[in-house]
Amino acid sequence: MSDPTDPGDRRLDGNAAAGVLTEVMTMDPASAMATCAHCGGRAALGGHLVYADAPALVLRCPSCLQVVLRCASDEGGRRLEMTGVLLLTSPPDR
Ligand SMILES: [Zn+2]
């Protein structure tokens, strides 16, 4: 019988998160709201400042101008670095 207080009984491998991660990663990026890890400001990603003249796209916070994320898709694959995003949210699908 499983013991609900044993953290080992609640642990699953990463495949158990695949469905939710797929939903999260396919959210509409323009309307998704990002909370800046630097200043706590909250804005739609579509309202961030984009610098496209670097090896990756760089998005900066419209409030504090710090880098919130970098992303690239090229022959090397897809990369996403979001250390400047404290929280990314989107409304539920209708
Ligand atoms: Zn900020």
PDB file of C-alpha atoms and ligand atoms in Angstrom:
ATOM      1  CA  MET A   1       0.000   0.000   0.000  1.00  0.00           C
ATOM      2  CA  SER A   2       1.357   3.461  -0.864  1.00  0.00           C
ATOM      3  CA  ASP A   3       2.183   5.971   1.832  1.00  0.00           C
ATOM      4  CA  PRO A   4       1.003   9.496   0.777  1.00  0.00           C
ATOM      5  CA  THR A   5       3.492  11.082   3.207  1.00  0.00           C
ATOM      6  CA  ASP A   6       6.457   9.364   1.507  1.00  0.00           C
ATOM      7  CA  PRO A   7       7.768  11.733  -1.202  1.00  0.00           C
ATOM      8  CA  GLY A   8       9.137   8.735  -3.087  1.00  0.00           C
ATOM      9  CA  ASP A   9       5.599   7.424  -3.571  1.00  0.00           C
ATOM     10  CA  ARG A  10       4.531  10.667  -5.300  1.00  0.00           C
ATOM     11  CA  ARG A  11       7.518  10.896  -7.642  1.00  0.00           C
ATOM     12  CA  LEU A  12       7.075  10.226 -11.382  1.00  0.00           C
ATOM     13  CA  ASP A  13       9.567  10.492 -14.216  1.00  0.00           C
ATOM     14  CA  GLY A  14       9.625  13.550 -16.491  1.00  0.00           C
ATOM     15  CA  ASN A  15       7.405  11.892 -19.095  1.00  0.00           C
ATOM     16  CA  ALA A  16       4.467  12.462 -16.743  1.00  0.00           C
ATOM     17  CA  ALA A  17       4.834  16.229 -17.359  1.00  0.00           C
ATOM     18  CA  ALA A  18       4.893  15.960 -21.168  1.00  0.00           C
ATOM     19  CA  GLY A  19       1.206  16.805 -21.679  1.00  0.00           C
ATOM     20  CA  VAL A  20       1.196  19.912 -19.512  1.00  0.00           C
ATOM     21  CA  LEU A  21       4.569  21.044 -20.862  1.00  0.00           C
ATOM     22  CA  THR A  22       3.258  20.703 -24.420  1.00  0.00           C
ATOM     23  CA  GLU A  23       0.267  22.894 -23.535  1.00  0.00           C
ATOM     24  CA  VAL A  24       2.465  25.490 -21.818  1.00  0.00           C
ATOM     25  CA  MET A  25       4.971  25.615 -24.652  1.00  0.00           C
ATOM     26  CA  THR A  26       2.289  26.114 -27.299  1.00  0.00           C
ATOM     27  CA  MET A  27       0.623  29.084 -25.582  1.00  0.00           C
ATOM     28  CA  ASP A  28       0.205  32.212 -27.697  1.00  0.00           C
ATOM     29  CA  PRO A  29       3.490  34.005 -27.039  1.00  0.00           C
ATOM     30  CA  ALA A  30       2.206  37.450 -28.026  1.00  0.00           C
ATOM     31  CA  SER A  31      -0.527  37.468 -25.386  1.00  0.00           C
ATOM     32  CA  ALA A  32       1.273  35.479 -22.688  1.00  0.00           C
ATOM     33  CA  MET A  33       1.992  37.624 -19.635  1.00  0.00           C
ATOM     34  CA  ALA A  34       5.528  37.604 -18.270  1.00  0.00           C
ATOM     35  CA  THR A  35       6.536  38.697 -14.796  1.00  0.00           C
ATOM     36  CA  CYS A  36      10.053  40.136 -14.909  1.00  0.00           C
ATOM     37  CA  ALA A  37      12.521  38.446 -12.564  1.00  0.00           C
ATOM     38  CA  HIS A  38      14.479  41.711 -12.271  1.00  0.00           C
ATOM     39  CA  CYS A  39      11.818  44.315 -11.407  1.00  0.00           C
ATOM     40  CA  GLY A  40       8.595  42.328 -10.915  1.00  0.00           C
ATOM     41  CA  GLY A  41       6.900  44.224 -13.742  1.00  0.00           C
ATOM     42  CA  ARG A  42       4.211  42.323 -15.619  1.00  0.00           C
ATOM     43  CA  ALA A  43       3.591  42.735 -19.351  1.00  0.00           C
ATOM     44  CA  ALA A  44       2.500  40.744 -22.385  1.00  0.00           C
ATOM     45  CA  LEU A  45       5.458  39.295 -24.259  1.00  0.00           C
ATOM     46  CA  GLY A  46       4.138  41.175 -27.288  1.00  0.00           C
ATOM     47  CA  GLY A  47       4.815  44.396 -25.372  1.00  0.00           C
ATOM     48  CA  HIS A  48       8.466  43.605 -24.697  1.00  0.00           C
ATOM     49  CA  LEU A  49      11.358  45.109 -26.622  1.00  0.00           C
ATOM     50  CA  VAL A  50      12.934  42.736 -29.161  1.00  0.00           C
ATOM     51  CA  TYR A  51      16.514  42.913 -30.335  1.00  0.00           C
ATOM     52  CA  ALA A  52      16.866  40.744 -33.427  1.00  0.00           C
ATOM     53  CA  ASP A  53      20.459  41.610 -34.374  1.00  0.00           C
ATOM     54  CA  ALA A  54      22.085  39.065 -32.068  1.00  0.00           C
ATOM     55  CA  PRO A  55      22.661  35.316 -32.618  1.00  0.00           C
ATOM     56  CA  ALA A  56      19.376  34.838 -30.755  1.00  0.00           C
ATOM     57  CA  LEU A  57      16.302  37.023 -30.364  1.00  0.00           C
ATOM     58  CA  VAL A  58      16.618  38.974 -27.143  1.00  0.00           C
ATOM     59  CA  LEU A  59      13.507  40.238 -25.338  1.00  0.00           C
ATOM     60  CA  ARG A  60      13.900  43.011 -22.787  1.00  0.00           C
ATOM     61  CA  CYS A  61      11.462  44.111 -20.117  1.00  0.00           C
ATOM     62  CA  PRO A  62       9.537  47.260 -21.110  1.00  0.00           C
ATOM     63  CA  SER A  63       9.854  48.559 -17.520  1.00  0.00           C
ATOM     64  CA  CYS A  64      13.486  47.984 -16.533  1.00  0.00           C
ATOM     65  CA  LEU A  65      15.050  47.069 -19.917  1.00  0.00           C
ATOM     66  CA  GLN A  66      16.761  43.982 -18.487  1.00  0.00           C
ATOM     67  CA  VAL A  67      16.936  40.814 -20.599  1.00  0.00           C
ATOM     68  CA  VAL A  68      14.011  38.534 -19.831  1.00  0.00           C
ATOM     69  CA  LEU A  69      14.542  35.833 -22.414  1.00  0.00           C
ATOM     70  CA  ARG A  70      16.594  34.737 -25.382  1.00  0.00           C
ATOM     71  CA  CYS A  71      15.422  32.331 -28.046  1.00  0.00           C
ATOM     72  CA  ALA A  72      16.712  30.894 -31.291  1.00  0.00           C
ATOM     73  CA  SER A  73      15.663  28.377 -33.899  1.00  0.00           C
ATOM     74  CA  ASP A  74      18.271  27.448 -36.459  1.00  0.00           C
ATOM     75  CA  GLU A  75      20.267  24.549 -37.836  1.00  0.00           C
ATOM     76  CA  GLY A  76      21.550  23.902 -34.312  1.00  0.00           C
ATOM     77  CA  GLY A  77      18.026  23.334 -33.007  1.00  0.00           C
ATOM     78  CA  ARG A  78      15.711  25.346 -30.777  1.00  0.00           C
ATOM     79  CA  ARG A  79      16.919  27.130 -27.656  1.00  0.00           C
ATOM     80  CA  LEU A  80      15.047  29.072 -25.011  1.00  0.00           C
ATOM     81  CA  GLU A  81      16.632  30.768 -22.014  1.00  0.00           C
ATOM     82  CA  MET A  82      14.170  32.442 -19.641  1.00  0.00           C
ATOM     83  CA  THR A  83      16.135  33.309 -16.527  1.00  0.00           C
ATOM     84  CA  GLY A  84      14.656  36.816 -16.618  1.00  0.00           C
ATOM     85  CA  VAL A  85      11.069  35.526 -16.456  1.00  0.00           C
ATOM     86  CA  LEU A  86       9.778  34.840 -12.982  1.00  0.00           C
ATOM     87  CA  LEU A  87       6.400  33.619 -14.190  1.00  0.00           C
ATOM     88  CA  LEU A  88       4.773  33.185 -17.594  1.00  0.00           C
ATOM     89  CA  THR A  89       0.982  32.915 -17.704  1.00  0.00           C
ATOM     90  CA  SER A  90      -1.775  32.744 -20.269  1.00  0.00           C
ATOM     91  CA  PRO A  91      -5.551  32.543 -19.984  1.00  0.00           C
ATOM     92  CA  PRO A  92      -7.164  29.123 -20.416  1.00  0.00           C
ATOM     93  CA  ASP A  93      -8.050  28.051 -23.964  1.00  0.00           C
ATOM     94  CA  ARG A  94     -11.680  28.636 -24.886  1.00  0.00           C
TER      95      ARG A  94
HETATM   96 ZN    ZN B   1      11.775  44.347 -15.524  1.00  0.00          ZN
END
